[in-house]
PDB file of C-alpha atoms in Angstrom:
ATOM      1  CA  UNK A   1       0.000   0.000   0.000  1.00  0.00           C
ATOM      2  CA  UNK A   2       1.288   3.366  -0.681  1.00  0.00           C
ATOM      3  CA  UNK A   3       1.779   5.863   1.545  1.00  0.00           C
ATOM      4  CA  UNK A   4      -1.379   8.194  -0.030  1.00  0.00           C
ATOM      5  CA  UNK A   5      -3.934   5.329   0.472  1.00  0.00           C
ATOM      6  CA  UNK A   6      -2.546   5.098   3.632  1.00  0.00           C
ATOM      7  CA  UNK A   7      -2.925   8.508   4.868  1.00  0.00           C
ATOM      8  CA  UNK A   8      -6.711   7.764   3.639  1.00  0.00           C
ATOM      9  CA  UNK A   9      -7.450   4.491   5.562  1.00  0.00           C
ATOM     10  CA  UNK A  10      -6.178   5.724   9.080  1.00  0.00           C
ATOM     11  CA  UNK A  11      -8.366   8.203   9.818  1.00  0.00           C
ATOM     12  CA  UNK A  12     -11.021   5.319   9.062  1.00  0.00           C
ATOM     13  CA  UNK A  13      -9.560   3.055  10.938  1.00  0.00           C
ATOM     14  CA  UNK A  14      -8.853   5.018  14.018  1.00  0.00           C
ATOM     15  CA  UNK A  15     -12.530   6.802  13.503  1.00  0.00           C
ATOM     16  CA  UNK A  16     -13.949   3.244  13.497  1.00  0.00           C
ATOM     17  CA  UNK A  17     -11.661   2.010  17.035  1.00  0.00           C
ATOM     18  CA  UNK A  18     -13.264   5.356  18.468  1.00  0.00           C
ATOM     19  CA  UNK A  19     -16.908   4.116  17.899  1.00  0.00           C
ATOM     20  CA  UNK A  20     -16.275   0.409  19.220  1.00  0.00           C
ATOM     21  CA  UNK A  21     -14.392   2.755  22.546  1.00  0.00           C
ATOM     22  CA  UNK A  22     -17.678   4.963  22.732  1.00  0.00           C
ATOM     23  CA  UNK A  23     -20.097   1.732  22.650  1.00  0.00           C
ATOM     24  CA  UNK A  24     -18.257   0.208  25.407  1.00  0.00           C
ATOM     25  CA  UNK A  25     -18.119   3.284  27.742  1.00  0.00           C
ATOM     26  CA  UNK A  26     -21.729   3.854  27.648  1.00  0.00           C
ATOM     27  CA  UNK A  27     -22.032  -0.072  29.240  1.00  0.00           C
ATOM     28  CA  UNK A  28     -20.121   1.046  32.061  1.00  0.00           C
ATOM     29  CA  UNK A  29     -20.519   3.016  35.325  1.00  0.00           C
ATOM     30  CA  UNK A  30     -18.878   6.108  34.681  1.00  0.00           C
ATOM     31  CA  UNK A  31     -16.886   8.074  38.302  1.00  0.00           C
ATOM     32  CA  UNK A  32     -18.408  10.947  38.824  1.00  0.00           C
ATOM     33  CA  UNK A  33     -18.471  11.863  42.225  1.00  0.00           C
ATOM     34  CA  UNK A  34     -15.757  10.872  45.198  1.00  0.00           C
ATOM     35  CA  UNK A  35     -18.150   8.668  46.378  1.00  0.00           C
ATOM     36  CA  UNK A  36     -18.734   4.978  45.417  1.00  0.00           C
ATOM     37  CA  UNK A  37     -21.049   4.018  43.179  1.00  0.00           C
ATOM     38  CA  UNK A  38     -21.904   0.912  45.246  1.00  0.00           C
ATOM     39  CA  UNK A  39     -23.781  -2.055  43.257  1.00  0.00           C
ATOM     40  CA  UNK A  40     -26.423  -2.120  40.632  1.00  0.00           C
ATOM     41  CA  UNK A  41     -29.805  -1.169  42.583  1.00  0.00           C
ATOM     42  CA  UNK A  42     -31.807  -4.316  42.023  1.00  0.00           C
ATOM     43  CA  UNK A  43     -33.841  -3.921  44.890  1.00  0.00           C
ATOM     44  CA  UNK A  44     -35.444  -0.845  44.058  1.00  0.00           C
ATOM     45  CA  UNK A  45     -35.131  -1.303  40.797  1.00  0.00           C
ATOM     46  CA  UNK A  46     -39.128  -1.537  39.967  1.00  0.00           C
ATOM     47  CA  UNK A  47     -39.476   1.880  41.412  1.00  0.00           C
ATOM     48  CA  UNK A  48     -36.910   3.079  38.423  1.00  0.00           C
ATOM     49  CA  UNK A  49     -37.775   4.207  35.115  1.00  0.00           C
ATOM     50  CA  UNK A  50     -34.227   2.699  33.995  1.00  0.00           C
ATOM     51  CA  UNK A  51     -30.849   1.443  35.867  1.00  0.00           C
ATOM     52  CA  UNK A  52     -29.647   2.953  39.170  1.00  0.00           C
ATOM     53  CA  UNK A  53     -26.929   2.157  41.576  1.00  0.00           C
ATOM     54  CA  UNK A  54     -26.865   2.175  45.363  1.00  0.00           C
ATOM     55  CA  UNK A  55     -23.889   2.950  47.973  1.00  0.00           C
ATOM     56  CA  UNK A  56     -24.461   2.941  51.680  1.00  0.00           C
ATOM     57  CA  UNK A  57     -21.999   5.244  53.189  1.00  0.00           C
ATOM     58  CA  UNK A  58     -23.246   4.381  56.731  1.00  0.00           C
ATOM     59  CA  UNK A  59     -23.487   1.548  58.811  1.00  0.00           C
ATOM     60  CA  UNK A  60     -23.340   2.736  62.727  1.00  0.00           C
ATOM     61  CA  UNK A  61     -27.192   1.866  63.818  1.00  0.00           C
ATOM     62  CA  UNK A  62     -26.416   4.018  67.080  1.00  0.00           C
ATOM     63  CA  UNK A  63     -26.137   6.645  65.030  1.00  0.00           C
ATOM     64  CA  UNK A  64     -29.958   6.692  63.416  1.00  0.00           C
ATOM     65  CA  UNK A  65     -28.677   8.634  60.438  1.00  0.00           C
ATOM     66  CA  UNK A  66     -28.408   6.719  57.083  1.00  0.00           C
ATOM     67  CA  UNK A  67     -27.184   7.832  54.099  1.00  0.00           C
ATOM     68  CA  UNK A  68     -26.415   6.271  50.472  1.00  0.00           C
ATOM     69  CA  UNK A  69     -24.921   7.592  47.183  1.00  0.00           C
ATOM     70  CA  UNK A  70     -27.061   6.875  44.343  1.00  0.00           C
ATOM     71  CA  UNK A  71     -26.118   6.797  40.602  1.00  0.00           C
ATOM     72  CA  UNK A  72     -28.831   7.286  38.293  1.00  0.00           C
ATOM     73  CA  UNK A  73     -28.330   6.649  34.427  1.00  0.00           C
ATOM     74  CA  UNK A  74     -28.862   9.467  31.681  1.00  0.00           C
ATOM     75  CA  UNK A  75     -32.552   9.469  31.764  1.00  0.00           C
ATOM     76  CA  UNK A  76     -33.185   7.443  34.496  1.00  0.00           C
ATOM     77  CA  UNK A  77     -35.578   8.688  37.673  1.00  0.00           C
ATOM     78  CA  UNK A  78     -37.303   7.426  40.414  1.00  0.00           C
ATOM     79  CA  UNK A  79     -41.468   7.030  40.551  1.00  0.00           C
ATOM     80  CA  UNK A  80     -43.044   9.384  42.508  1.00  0.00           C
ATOM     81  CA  UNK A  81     -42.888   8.895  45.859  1.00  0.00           C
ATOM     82  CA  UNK A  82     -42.734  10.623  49.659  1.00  0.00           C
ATOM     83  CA  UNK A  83     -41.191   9.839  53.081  1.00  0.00           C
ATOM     84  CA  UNK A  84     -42.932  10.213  55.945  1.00  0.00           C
ATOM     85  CA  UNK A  85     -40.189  11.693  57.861  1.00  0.00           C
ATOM     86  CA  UNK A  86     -38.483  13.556  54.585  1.00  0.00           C
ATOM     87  CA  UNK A  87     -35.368  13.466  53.282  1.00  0.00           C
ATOM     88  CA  UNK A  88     -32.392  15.201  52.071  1.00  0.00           C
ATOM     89  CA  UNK A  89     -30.673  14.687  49.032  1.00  0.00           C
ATOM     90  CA  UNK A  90     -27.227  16.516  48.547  1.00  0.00           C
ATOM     91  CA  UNK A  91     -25.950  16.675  44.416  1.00  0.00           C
ATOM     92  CA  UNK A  92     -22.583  15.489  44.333  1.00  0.00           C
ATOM     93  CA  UNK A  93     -21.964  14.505  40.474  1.00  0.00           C
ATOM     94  CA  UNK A  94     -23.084  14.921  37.029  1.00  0.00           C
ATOM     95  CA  UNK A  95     -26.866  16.970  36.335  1.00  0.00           C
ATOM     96  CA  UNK A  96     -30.133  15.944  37.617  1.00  0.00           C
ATOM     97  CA  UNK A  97     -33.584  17.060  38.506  1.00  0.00           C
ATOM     98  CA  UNK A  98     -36.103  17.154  41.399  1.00  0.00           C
ATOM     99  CA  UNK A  99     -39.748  18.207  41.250  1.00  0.00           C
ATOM    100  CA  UNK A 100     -42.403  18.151  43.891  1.00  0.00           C
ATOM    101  CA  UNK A 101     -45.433  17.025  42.708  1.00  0.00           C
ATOM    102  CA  UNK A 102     -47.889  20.329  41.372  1.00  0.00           C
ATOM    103  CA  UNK A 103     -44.663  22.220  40.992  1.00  0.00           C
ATOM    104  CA  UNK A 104     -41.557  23.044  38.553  1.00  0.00           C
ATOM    105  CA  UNK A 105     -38.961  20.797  38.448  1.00  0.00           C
ATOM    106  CA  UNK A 106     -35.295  22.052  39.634  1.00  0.00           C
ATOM    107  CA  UNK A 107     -32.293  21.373  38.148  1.00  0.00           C
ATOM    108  CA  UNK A 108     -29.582  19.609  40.572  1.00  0.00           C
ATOM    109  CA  UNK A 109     -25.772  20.559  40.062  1.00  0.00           C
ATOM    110  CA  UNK A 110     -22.883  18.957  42.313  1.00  0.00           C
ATOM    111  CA  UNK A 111     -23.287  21.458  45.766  1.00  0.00           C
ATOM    112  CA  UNK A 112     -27.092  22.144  45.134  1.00  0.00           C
ATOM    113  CA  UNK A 113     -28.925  20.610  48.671  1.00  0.00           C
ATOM    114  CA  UNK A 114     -32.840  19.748  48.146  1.00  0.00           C
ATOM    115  CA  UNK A 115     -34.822  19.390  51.757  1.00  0.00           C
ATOM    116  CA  UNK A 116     -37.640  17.658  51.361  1.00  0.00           C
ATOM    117  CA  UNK A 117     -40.534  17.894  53.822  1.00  0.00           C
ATOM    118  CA  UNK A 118     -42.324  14.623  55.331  1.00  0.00           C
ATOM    119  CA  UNK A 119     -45.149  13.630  52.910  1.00  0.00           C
ATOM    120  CA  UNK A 120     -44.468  15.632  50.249  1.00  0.00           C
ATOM    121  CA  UNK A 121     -44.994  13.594  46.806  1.00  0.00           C
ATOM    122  CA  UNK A 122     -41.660  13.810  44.366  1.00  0.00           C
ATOM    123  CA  UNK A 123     -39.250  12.471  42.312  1.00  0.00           C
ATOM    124  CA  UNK A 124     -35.677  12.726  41.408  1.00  0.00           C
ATOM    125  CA  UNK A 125     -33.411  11.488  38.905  1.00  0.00           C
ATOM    126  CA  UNK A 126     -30.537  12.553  36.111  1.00  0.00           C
ATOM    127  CA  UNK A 127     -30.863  14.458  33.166  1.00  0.00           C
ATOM    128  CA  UNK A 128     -31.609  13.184  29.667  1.00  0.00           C
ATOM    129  CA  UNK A 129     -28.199  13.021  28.570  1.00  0.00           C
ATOM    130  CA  UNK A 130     -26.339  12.899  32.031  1.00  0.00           C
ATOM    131  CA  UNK A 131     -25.476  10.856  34.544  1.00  0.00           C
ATOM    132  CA  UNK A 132     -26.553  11.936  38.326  1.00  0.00           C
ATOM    133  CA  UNK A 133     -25.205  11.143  41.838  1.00  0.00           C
ATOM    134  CA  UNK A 134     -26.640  12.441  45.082  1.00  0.00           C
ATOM    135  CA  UNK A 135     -26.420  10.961  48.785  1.00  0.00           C
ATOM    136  CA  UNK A 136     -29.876  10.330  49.770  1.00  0.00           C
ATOM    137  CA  UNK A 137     -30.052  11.138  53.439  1.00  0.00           C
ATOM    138  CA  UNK A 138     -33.279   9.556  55.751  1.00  0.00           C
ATOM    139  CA  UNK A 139     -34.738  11.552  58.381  1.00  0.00           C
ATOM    140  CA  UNK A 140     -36.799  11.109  61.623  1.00  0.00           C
ATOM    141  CA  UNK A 141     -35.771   7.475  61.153  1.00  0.00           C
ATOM    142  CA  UNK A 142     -38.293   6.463  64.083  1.00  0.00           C
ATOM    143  CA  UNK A 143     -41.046   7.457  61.899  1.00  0.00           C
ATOM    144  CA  UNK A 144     -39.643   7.674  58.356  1.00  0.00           C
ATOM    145  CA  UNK A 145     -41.507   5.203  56.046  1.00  0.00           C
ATOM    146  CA  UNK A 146     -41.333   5.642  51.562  1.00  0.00           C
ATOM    147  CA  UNK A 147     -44.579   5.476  49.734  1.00  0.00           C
ATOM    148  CA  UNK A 148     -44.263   4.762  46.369  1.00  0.00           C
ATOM    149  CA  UNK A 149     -46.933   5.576  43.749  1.00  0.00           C
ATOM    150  CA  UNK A 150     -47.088   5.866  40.209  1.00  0.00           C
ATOM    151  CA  UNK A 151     -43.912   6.328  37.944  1.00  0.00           C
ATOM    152  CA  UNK A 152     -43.277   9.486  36.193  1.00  0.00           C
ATOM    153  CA  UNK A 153     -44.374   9.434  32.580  1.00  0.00           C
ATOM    154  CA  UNK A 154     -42.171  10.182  29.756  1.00  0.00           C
ATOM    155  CA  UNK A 155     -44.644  13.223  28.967  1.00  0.00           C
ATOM    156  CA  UNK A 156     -44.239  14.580  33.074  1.00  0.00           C
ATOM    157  CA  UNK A 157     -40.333  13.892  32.607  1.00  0.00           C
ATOM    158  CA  UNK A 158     -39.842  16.042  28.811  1.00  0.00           C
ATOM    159  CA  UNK A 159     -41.765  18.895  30.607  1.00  0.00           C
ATOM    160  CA  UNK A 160     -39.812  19.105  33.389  1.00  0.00           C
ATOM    161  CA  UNK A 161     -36.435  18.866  32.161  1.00  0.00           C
ATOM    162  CA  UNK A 162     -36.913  20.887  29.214  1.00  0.00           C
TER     163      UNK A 162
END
């Protein structure tokens, strides 16, 4: 091969190598917070409109205060739901939303806190084409139950992240 139809057939080449490296990165968990992304959140995972991961960064029961990282996928979110002793989620990676139910949703960036008052119906999740991490914090654990109702429809999730 000459050195002309060479210069041709690497960019090809190489351009074809990138898309087999961009498939195989979209399979995997990407890091996008200091925290650990824990294992794949099967136990939940009917309340999840797509794949989520789950990270207990507690364990001391004296202390009555859990808290978990979770990883949401690009698009993925939670049903609604509500807690009847609230919670707190704090944004530590990647964009996502939160929206009580009857009101706007609210875009989440790494730092942004959401406090969420006991009983109040919501949802959370990432972005449509980002990945989301927050620690999910439990309050008034005595009393502090989930609900879980309907999920979010594709129409209730364009509106509120567009």
């Amino acid at each position: 091969m000459n050195i002309k139809k060479m210069l041709v057939a690497v960019p090809f080449i190489v351009g074809g190598m990138a898309d087999i490296d961009a498939q195989s990165v979209k399979t995997e968990v990407p890091e996008i917070s200091v925290f650990p992304t824990g294992s794949e959140n099967t136990g939940f995972g009917k309340f999840f409109s797509g794949k989520s991961w789950l990270a207990p960064l507690t364990g001391n029961k004296e202390l009555n205060v859990p808290m978990s990282n979770v990883t949401f996928e690009p698009g993925c979110r939670n049903n609604w739901h509500s807690h009847t002793g609230g919670q707190i989620l704090i944004a530590v990676g990647g964009t996502g939303y939160y929206q009580e139910r009857g009101q706007a949703a609210r875009r989440l960036l790494p730092g942004d806190v959401v406090e969420i008052a006991p009983g109040v119906e919501h949802w959370h999740g990432a972005a449509p084409d980002s990945w989301f991490s927050h620690i999910a914090v439990e309050c008034n654990l005595q009393i502090n139950k989930n609900t879980w109702l309907e999920p979010v429809s594709d129409e209730e999730y364009a509106r509120a992240v567009k």
